[in-house]
């Protein structure tokens, strides 16, 4: 088998190759003056994947440096495991390409790829002991027994299992079995190690211990790790780079500190750690309005009076005894001891609910004051300011959109069949308990509490997402009817 593995050492690229393969992501072109690609060991270029009529990956691009620890993070069903399987060769993409060291491996079978995979279920051979499980790949290659013995003992030392070589794998703990699986993967000296939620089956203490051991292994081995998890703390602990995914798309790529401190959208802010996310208006650079007040901030590059989202991390809000001169006053509604700090919910005098973490305890019912420093306010651009929906006129008083027929105000200048854009505000959509009470239907796919009310993303039957601001409490996955009054639909011609 060894003689069929392709030579994937870096190869010189022509300037034309570098230009053609440079994606639309900053810094993606990585060729020196001789045409040698010098930065990325892995290039995932515009990968999309469909299973029947369901799209699980939507134009994903990712570039990984040699020796980097990259974590792909996201909720269940976001496409992270599918992306890892495409990298490993177990699944082929519908569109796009995958390169390793300048070689296109998109259609290459798994056994020819210079990478190994560690799965959530360790897939150890129960009839073999620890030594033979680890040595299995080398024996397939028919390597010399002395060489095999030397290599097995070396990786046993790396994973902390020296003197365990004769043990039956079924007699090992979950953490020890995980180490055997990692040892079996790294003994083949892969250029890339893929790990698919490898710690998910372990208890909390063992998982934390294994996180530290994985980080140390990565440092010692110097090979590239691609790690898939839905655990935010795990991603922040292990990674050089985090790739946050949702609904088959990359939401943000960055260092753990950047992902936490500078989220690009409400999903990332809500998914990574605890956050207070509030609607606001950027009055001007370095001045933002939210909770009915103006605050100094450090953010720039916004349009005057642009509608924005504001992120306040709970540990960045300072809480103290009540002071009538403070900008924000309120009352403690809940207080829970979390081991290191207290987690409190404060209801402000103007009705906003804020989550606060502090080393000091404030009693439930106690009146308090809050301080927010300019550097602790993070302002985000909104992806869109309102719902702009592609639609078709059925007649002068009816419009087809979101998989249904809605009544609108008379459109004397619009002919039947005309393609139009329907603009509907977030507050102008009512969600109904029963689908028959709405003109169309959809499913609640994301819920964001914004201090006073909820912002709900509804994926309609037509596959479009709309945003709805509501005081009602909905659950993820609820099927709802969509009701919009005629006067709340603004129609404009669409080319």
Coordinates of C-alpha atoms in Angstrom, one line a residue:
X1 CA 0.0 0.0 0.0
X2 CA 2.9 2.3 0.8
X3 CA 4.0 2.5 -2.8
X4 CA 0.6 3.9 -3.9
X5 CA 0.7 6.9 -1.6
X6 CA 1.4 10.0 -3.6
X7 CA 4.3 12.3 -3.0
X8 CA 2.7 15.4 -1.5
X9 CA 5.8 17.4 -0.7
X10 CA 5.4 21.1 -1.6
X11 CA 5.8 21.7 -5.3
X12 CA 6.7 25.0 -7.1
X13 CA 3.7 26.8 -8.6
X14 CA 3.7 29.1 -11.6
X15 CA 2.6 32.6 -11.1
X16 CA -0.6 31.7 -13.0
X17 CA -1.3 28.9 -10.6
X18 CA -0.9 31.3 -7.7
X19 CA -3.3 33.8 -9.2
X20 CA -5.9 31.2 -10.1
X21 CA -5.9 29.5 -6.8
X22 CA -5.9 32.7 -4.7
X23 CA -9.4 32.8 -3.2
X24 CA -11.4 35.9 -2.3
X25 CA -10.1 35.8 1.3
X26 CA -7.4 38.3 2.5
X27 CA -3.9 36.8 2.5
X28 CA -4.9 33.6 0.6
X29 CA -2.2 34.0 -2.1
X30 CA 0.9 32.6 -0.6
X31 CA 3.6 32.2 -3.2
X32 CA 7.2 33.5 -3.0
X33 CA 9.0 35.1 -5.9
X34 CA 9.9 31.7 -7.3
X35 CA 6.3 30.5 -7.3
X36 CA 6.7 28.3 -4.2
X37 CA 3.7 28.1 -2.0
X38 CA 5.1 28.8 1.4
X39 CA 2.2 29.4 3.8
X40 CA -0.7 26.9 3.6
X41 CA -0.6 23.1 3.9
X42 CA -4.4 22.8 3.4
X43 CA -6.5 24.8 1.0
X44 CA -10.3 24.2 1.0
X45 CA -11.6 26.3 -2.0
X46 CA -15.3 27.1 -2.3
X47 CA -16.6 23.7 -1.0
X48 CA -20.3 23.0 -1.3
X49 CA -22.1 19.7 -0.5
X50 CA -25.6 18.5 -1.1
X51 CA -27.3 15.4 0.2
X52 CA -30.3 15.1 -2.1
X53 CA -32.1 18.5 -1.9
X54 CA -30.5 19.4 1.4
X55 CA -27.4 21.6 1.3
X56 CA -25.1 21.0 4.2
X57 CA -22.1 23.1 3.1
X58 CA -22.4 26.4 1.3
X59 CA -19.3 27.8 -0.4
X60 CA -16.8 27.1 2.4
X61 CA -13.2 28.2 2.0
X62 CA -10.5 27.5 4.6
X63 CA -6.7 27.8 4.6
X64 CA -4.5 26.1 7.2
X65 CA -0.9 26.8 7.9
X66 CA 1.6 24.0 8.5
X67 CA 1.7 23.0 12.2
X68 CA -1.4 25.0 13.1
X69 CA -4.1 23.8 15.5
X70 CA -7.4 24.7 13.8
X71 CA -10.7 24.0 15.5
X72 CA -13.9 23.9 13.5
X73 CA -16.7 24.9 15.9
X74 CA -20.4 25.0 15.6
X75 CA -23.7 23.6 16.7
X76 CA -25.0 20.2 15.7
X77 CA -25.9 20.1 12.0
X78 CA -23.8 23.0 11.0
X79 CA -21.7 21.0 8.6
X80 CA -18.4 20.7 10.5
X81 CA -18.2 16.9 10.5
X82 CA -19.1 16.8 6.8
X83 CA -16.2 19.2 6.1
X84 CA -13.8 17.0 8.0
X85 CA -15.0 13.9 6.1
X86 CA -14.4 15.7 2.8
X87 CA -10.9 16.5 4.0
X88 CA -10.3 12.9 5.0
X89 CA -11.7 11.6 1.7
X90 CA -14.7 9.7 3.1
X91 CA -17.0 12.1 1.3
X92 CA -16.6 14.0 -2.0
X93 CA -17.8 17.6 -2.4
X94 CA -20.5 18.5 -4.8
X95 CA -18.5 21.6 -5.7
X96 CA -15.0 23.0 -4.9
X97 CA -11.5 21.6 -4.4
X98 CA -9.2 20.5 -1.7
X99 CA -5.4 20.9 -1.9
X100 CA -2.6 19.5 0.3
X101 CA 0.8 21.1 -0.2
X102 CA -0.2 22.3 -3.7
X103 CA -1.7 18.9 -4.8
X104 CA -5.3 18.6 -5.7
X105 CA -6.7 15.7 -3.5
X106 CA -10.4 16.4 -4.0
X107 CA -11.0 12.9 -5.6
X108 CA -8.1 11.1 -4.0
X109 CA -9.1 8.0 -1.9
X110 CA -8.5 8.2 1.9
X111 CA -5.6 5.7 2.0
X112 CA -3.6 7.9 -0.3
X113 CA -3.9 11.1 1.7
X114 CA -1.1 12.1 4.1
X115 CA -3.5 12.4 7.0
X116 CA -5.1 10.2 9.7
X117 CA -8.4 10.6 11.5
X118 CA -9.3 10.1 15.2
X119 CA -13.1 9.5 15.6
X120 CA -15.4 10.2 18.5
X121 CA -15.8 6.4 18.7
X122 CA -12.3 5.3 18.8
X123 CA -12.7 2.3 16.5
X124 CA -10.0 0.3 18.2
X125 CA -9.6 -3.4 17.3
X126 CA -10.9 -5.3 20.4
X127 CA -9.1 -8.5 19.6
X128 CA -5.7 -6.7 19.6
X129 CA -3.8 -5.4 22.6
X130 CA -2.5 -1.8 22.9
X131 CA 0.8 -2.6 21.1
X132 CA -0.8 -4.3 18.2
X133 CA -3.5 -1.7 17.8
X134 CA -0.8 1.0 17.5
X135 CA 1.4 -1.1 15.2
X136 CA -1.4 -2.1 12.9
X137 CA -0.7 0.5 10.2
X138 CA 3.1 -0.1 10.2
X139 CA 2.6 -3.9 9.8
X140 CA 0.3 -3.3 6.8
X141 CA 3.2 -1.4 5.2
X142 CA 5.5 -4.4 6.1
X143 CA 8.0 -2.4 7.9
X144 CA 10.9 -4.0 9.8
X145 CA 9.9 -5.4 13.2
X146 CA 12.7 -3.5 15.0
X147 CA 11.6 -0.3 13.4
X148 CA 8.0 -1.0 14.3
X149 CA 9.0 -1.6 18.0
X150 CA 11.0 1.5 18.2
X151 CA 8.2 3.7 16.8
X152 CA 5.5 2.1 18.9
X153 CA 7.4 2.7 22.1
X154 CA 8.1 6.2 21.1
X155 CA 4.4 7.1 20.5
X156 CA 3.5 5.2 23.7
X157 CA 5.7 7.6 25.6
X158 CA 4.2 10.6 23.8
X159 CA 0.7 9.7 24.8
X160 CA 1.7 8.7 28.3
X161 CA 1.0 4.9 27.9
X162 CA 4.4 3.4 28.4
X163 CA 4.1 -0.1 30.0
X164 CA 0.6 -0.4 28.7
X165 CA 1.5 -2.2 25.5
X166 CA 0.3 -5.7 26.7
X167 CA -3.0 -4.4 28.0
X168 CA -6.3 -5.4 26.4
X169 CA -8.0 -2.3 25.0
X170 CA -11.3 -3.2 26.6
X171 CA -9.6 -3.0 30.0
X172 CA -8.6 0.7 29.5
X173 CA -10.5 3.8 30.6
X174 CA -12.1 6.1 28.0
X175 CA -9.2 8.5 28.3
X176 CA -6.7 5.7 27.8
X177 CA -8.6 4.3 24.8
X178 CA -8.5 7.8 23.3
X179 CA -4.8 8.0 23.7
X180 CA -4.4 4.6 22.0
X181 CA -6.5 5.9 19.1
X182 CA -4.3 9.1 18.8
X183 CA -1.1 7.0 19.0
X184 CA -2.3 4.7 16.2
X185 CA -3.0 7.8 14.1
X186 CA 0.3 9.6 14.7
X187 CA 2.6 6.6 14.3
X188 CA 2.1 6.8 10.5
X189 CA 3.6 10.3 10.7
X190 CA 0.7 12.1 8.9
X191 CA 1.1 15.6 7.8
X192 CA -2.3 16.3 9.1
X193 CA -4.3 14.8 12.1
X194 CA -8.0 15.1 11.9
X195 CA -10.0 14.8 15.2
X196 CA -13.8 14.5 15.1
X197 CA -15.1 15.4 18.6
X198 CA -12.6 12.9 20.1
X199 CA -13.3 13.9 23.7
X200 CA -17.1 14.0 23.6
X201 CA -17.6 10.6 25.3
X202 CA -15.4 11.5 28.3
X203 CA -16.5 12.9 31.6
X204 CA -15.8 16.5 32.4
X205 CA -12.6 16.1 34.4
X206 CA -11.1 13.6 32.0
X207 CA -12.0 15.8 29.1
X208 CA -10.2 18.8 30.6
X209 CA -7.1 16.6 31.3
X210 CA -7.1 15.3 27.7
X211 CA -7.4 18.9 26.4
X212 CA -4.1 19.7 28.1
X213 CA -2.5 16.5 26.9
X214 CA -3.7 17.1 23.3
X215 CA -2.2 20.6 23.4
X216 CA 1.1 19.3 24.6
X217 CA 1.1 16.5 22.0
X218 CA 0.5 19.1 19.2
X219 CA 3.4 21.1 20.5
X220 CA 5.8 18.1 20.6
X221 CA 4.7 16.5 17.3
X222 CA 4.6 19.8 15.2
X223 CA 2.0 18.4 12.8
X224 CA -1.2 20.1 11.7
X225 CA -4.3 19.4 13.8
X226 CA -7.8 19.9 12.5
X227 CA -10.2 19.5 15.4
X228 CA -14.0 19.4 15.2
X229 CA -16.1 20.2 18.3
X230 CA -19.3 21.9 19.5
X231 CA -17.7 22.7 22.8
X232 CA -16.8 26.4 22.9
X233 CA -14.5 26.2 26.0
X234 CA -12.7 23.3 24.3
X235 CA -12.1 25.4 21.2
X236 CA -10.9 28.4 23.1
X237 CA -8.5 26.2 25.2
X238 CA -6.9 24.2 22.4
X239 CA -6.8 26.3 19.2
X240 CA -4.4 28.6 17.4
X241 CA -7.3 29.4 15.0
X242 CA -11.1 28.9 15.4
X243 CA -13.5 28.5 12.5
X244 CA -17.1 29.2 13.6
X245 CA -19.7 27.6 11.4
X246 CA -23.5 27.7 11.2
X247 CA -26.0 26.3 8.7
X248 CA -23.2 25.2 6.4
X249 CA -21.4 28.5 6.2
X250 CA -18.3 30.0 7.8
X251 CA -19.3 32.8 10.2
X252 CA -15.9 33.9 11.4
X253 CA -12.3 32.7 11.3
X254 CA -9.8 34.1 13.9
X255 CA -7.7 33.6 17.0
X256 CA -9.6 32.6 20.1
X257 CA -9.2 36.1 21.6
X258 CA -10.5 37.7 18.4
X259 CA -13.4 35.4 18.2
X260 CA -14.4 36.1 21.8
X261 CA -13.6 39.8 22.0
X262 CA -14.5 40.8 18.4
X263 CA -17.5 38.6 17.2
X264 CA -18.6 39.6 13.7
X265 CA -22.3 38.9 14.2
X266 CA -24.9 38.0 16.8
X267 CA -24.6 34.3 16.2
X268 CA -20.9 34.2 17.0
X269 CA -21.4 36.5 20.0
X270 CA -24.2 34.3 21.4
X271 CA -22.5 31.0 20.6
X272 CA -19.0 31.8 22.0
X273 CA -19.4 32.4 25.8
X274 CA -22.1 34.3 27.5
X275 CA -23.2 37.7 26.1
X276 CA -25.6 40.5 26.5
X277 CA -26.6 41.4 23.0
X278 CA -28.7 44.6 22.6
X279 CA -30.1 46.6 19.7
X280 CA -28.5 50.0 19.3
X281 CA -27.9 53.0 17.0
X282 CA -24.4 54.3 16.2
X283 CA -24.9 58.0 16.6
X284 CA -21.4 58.7 15.3
X285 CA -18.0 57.2 15.5
X286 CA -17.2 56.3 19.2
X287 CA -20.7 57.1 20.4
X288 CA -23.5 54.5 20.5
X289 CA -27.0 54.6 21.8
X290 CA -28.6 51.6 23.5
X291 CA -30.9 51.0 26.5
X292 CA -32.3 54.6 25.7
X293 CA -28.9 56.1 26.6
X294 CA -25.8 57.2 24.8
X295 CA -22.4 55.6 25.7
X296 CA -18.9 56.4 24.6
X297 CA -17.2 53.5 22.8
X298 CA -14.1 52.8 20.8
X299 CA -15.7 51.5 17.5
X300 CA -15.4 53.5 14.3
X301 CA -16.3 53.1 10.6
X302 CA -20.1 53.2 10.9
X303 CA -22.6 55.4 9.2
X304 CA -24.3 58.1 11.3
X305 CA -27.4 56.7 13.0
X306 CA -26.7 53.2 11.6
X307 CA -28.7 50.5 13.4
X308 CA -26.3 48.1 15.0
X309 CA -26.0 45.3 17.6
X310 CA -24.1 45.9 20.8
X311 CA -22.3 43.1 22.7
X312 CA -21.5 43.4 26.5
X313 CA -19.7 40.4 28.0
X314 CA -21.1 39.7 31.5
X315 CA -17.7 39.9 33.1
X316 CA -17.1 43.4 31.6
X317 CA -20.1 45.0 33.4
X318 CA -19.1 46.5 36.8
X319 CA -21.6 46.2 39.5
X320 CA -21.7 48.1 42.8
X321 CA -24.0 49.3 45.5
X322 CA -26.7 51.7 44.4
X323 CA -25.7 55.2 43.5
X324 CA -28.4 57.6 42.4
X325 CA -25.9 59.4 40.1
X326 CA -24.9 56.3 38.2
X327 CA -25.9 56.0 34.5
X328 CA -27.5 52.6 34.9
X329 CA -29.4 51.5 38.0
X330 CA -31.4 48.4 38.6
X331 CA -32.3 45.5 40.9
X332 CA -30.8 42.1 41.3
X333 CA -33.3 39.4 40.2
X334 CA -31.2 36.3 40.5
X335 CA -27.8 35.4 42.0
X336 CA -26.1 32.0 41.5
X337 CA -22.7 30.9 42.8
X338 CA -20.7 29.4 39.9
X339 CA -17.6 28.3 41.8
X340 CA -15.2 31.1 40.7
X341 CA -17.7 34.0 40.5
X342 CA -21.3 34.9 41.0
X343 CA -23.7 35.1 38.1
X344 CA -26.4 37.6 38.5
X345 CA -29.4 38.9 36.5
X346 CA -30.1 42.6 36.9
X347 CA -33.3 44.3 35.7
X348 CA -32.5 47.9 34.9
X349 CA -34.8 50.7 35.8
X350 CA -35.7 51.1 32.1
X351 CA -36.7 47.4 31.9
X352 CA -33.6 45.7 30.4
X353 CA -32.4 42.4 31.6
X354 CA -28.5 42.1 31.9
X355 CA -26.4 39.1 32.8
X356 CA -23.4 40.0 35.1
X357 CA -20.5 37.9 36.4
X358 CA -18.6 39.3 39.4
X359 CA -16.5 38.0 42.3
X360 CA -18.7 39.9 44.8
X361 CA -22.2 38.7 45.7
X362 CA -25.2 41.0 45.6
X363 CA -28.4 39.8 47.2
X364 CA -31.6 39.1 45.2
X365 CA -33.8 42.3 45.5
X366 CA -30.8 44.6 46.2
X367 CA -30.7 47.8 44.3
X368 CA -27.4 48.2 42.4
X369 CA -25.6 50.5 39.9
X370 CA -23.7 49.4 36.8
X371 CA -20.7 50.9 35.0
X372 CA -19.7 50.0 31.4
X373 CA -16.3 51.3 30.1
X374 CA -16.0 52.4 26.5
X375 CA -13.4 49.7 25.7
X376 CA -15.9 47.0 27.0
X377 CA -18.6 47.9 24.5
X378 CA -18.3 46.0 21.2
X379 CA -20.4 47.3 18.3
X380 CA -21.3 45.0 15.3
X381 CA -22.7 45.9 11.9
X382 CA -26.0 44.3 11.2
X383 CA -26.1 41.9 8.2
X384 CA -29.2 43.7 7.1
X385 CA -31.4 46.4 8.5
X386 CA -34.8 45.0 7.5
X387 CA -36.3 42.0 5.7
X388 CA -35.9 42.5 1.9
X389 CA -37.8 39.6 0.3
X390 CA -37.9 38.6 -3.3
X391 CA -41.5 38.3 -4.4
X392 CA -43.8 38.2 -7.4
X393 CA -47.1 40.1 -7.9
X394 CA -50.1 37.8 -8.3
X395 CA -52.4 40.7 -8.9
X396 CA -52.6 44.3 -7.8
X397 CA -53.6 43.4 -4.2
X398 CA -51.7 40.1 -3.7
X399 CA -48.1 39.2 -3.6
X400 CA -46.4 35.8 -3.6
X401 CA -43.4 35.4 -1.2
X402 CA -42.0 33.2 1.5
X403 CA -43.9 30.2 0.1
X404 CA -47.4 31.8 0.4
X405 CA -49.8 34.5 -0.9
X406 CA -50.0 37.7 1.1
X407 CA -52.5 40.6 0.7
X408 CA -50.9 44.0 0.1
X409 CA -52.1 47.5 -0.5
X410 CA -53.2 48.2 -4.2
X411 CA -50.2 48.4 -6.5
X412 CA -51.7 50.2 -9.6
X413 CA -48.4 50.4 -11.3
X414 CA -47.5 46.7 -10.9
X415 CA -48.6 44.0 -13.4
X416 CA -49.3 40.4 -12.6
X417 CA -46.1 38.4 -12.7
X418 CA -43.8 41.4 -12.0
X419 CA -40.8 40.6 -10.0
X420 CA -40.6 42.9 -6.9
X421 CA -38.9 43.3 -3.6
X422 CA -41.1 43.3 -0.5
X423 CA -39.6 45.2 2.5
X424 CA -41.0 44.2 5.9
X425 CA -39.7 45.5 9.2
X426 CA -38.6 43.1 12.0
X427 CA -41.5 44.4 14.2
X428 CA -44.1 44.0 11.4
X429 CA -44.2 40.2 11.3
X430 CA -46.4 38.2 13.6
X431 CA -45.7 34.6 14.4
X432 CA -48.7 32.4 14.9
X433 CA -49.1 29.2 16.9
X434 CA -51.0 27.5 14.0
X435 CA -49.6 27.5 10.5
X436 CA -53.1 27.9 9.0
X437 CA -53.4 31.3 10.8
X438 CA -50.6 32.7 8.6
X439 CA -50.3 33.2 4.9
X440 CA -47.1 31.0 4.9
X441 CA -45.2 28.9 7.4
X442 CA -41.7 28.3 8.7
X443 CA -39.5 26.9 11.5
X444 CA -37.8 28.8 14.2
X445 CA -34.1 28.2 13.6
X446 CA -32.3 30.8 15.9
X447 CA -33.4 32.7 19.0
X448 CA -31.6 35.7 20.4
X449 CA -32.6 37.5 23.5
X450 CA -31.9 41.2 23.2
X451 CA -32.4 42.5 26.7
X452 CA -36.1 43.3 26.4
X453 CA -37.4 41.1 23.6
X454 CA -36.5 38.2 21.4
X455 CA -35.1 38.4 17.8
X456 CA -36.2 35.2 16.1
X457 CA -34.8 33.8 12.8
X458 CA -37.5 31.9 10.9
X459 CA -36.6 29.6 8.0
X460 CA -39.6 29.7 5.8
X461 CA -41.0 26.8 3.7
X462 CA -39.4 28.4 0.7
X463 CA -36.0 28.2 2.3
X464 CA -35.6 31.9 3.0
X465 CA -34.6 33.3 6.4
X466 CA -36.5 36.2 7.9
X467 CA -35.9 38.1 11.2
X468 CA -38.8 38.8 13.6
X469 CA -38.7 40.9 16.8
X470 CA -41.2 39.6 19.3
X471 CA -42.1 39.6 22.9
X472 CA -43.4 36.0 22.7
X473 CA -41.2 33.1 23.8
X474 CA -40.5 30.5 21.1
X475 CA -38.4 27.4 21.1
X476 CA -35.9 26.4 18.5
X477 CA -37.6 24.1 16.0
X478 CA -41.1 25.5 16.6
X479 CA -43.3 25.4 13.4
X480 CA -45.1 28.8 13.1
X481 CA -47.5 30.6 10.8
X482 CA -46.3 33.9 9.3
X483 CA -48.7 36.8 9.3
X484 CA -48.0 40.3 7.8
X485 CA -50.6 43.0 7.5
X486 CA -51.1 44.6 4.0
X487 CA -49.9 48.1 5.2
X488 CA -46.7 46.6 6.6
X489 CA -45.5 45.4 3.2
X490 CA -43.6 48.0 1.1
X491 CA -43.2 47.0 -2.5
X492 CA -40.6 48.2 -5.0
X493 CA -39.7 47.0 -8.6
X494 CA -36.9 44.5 -8.9
X495 CA -34.8 44.2 -12.0

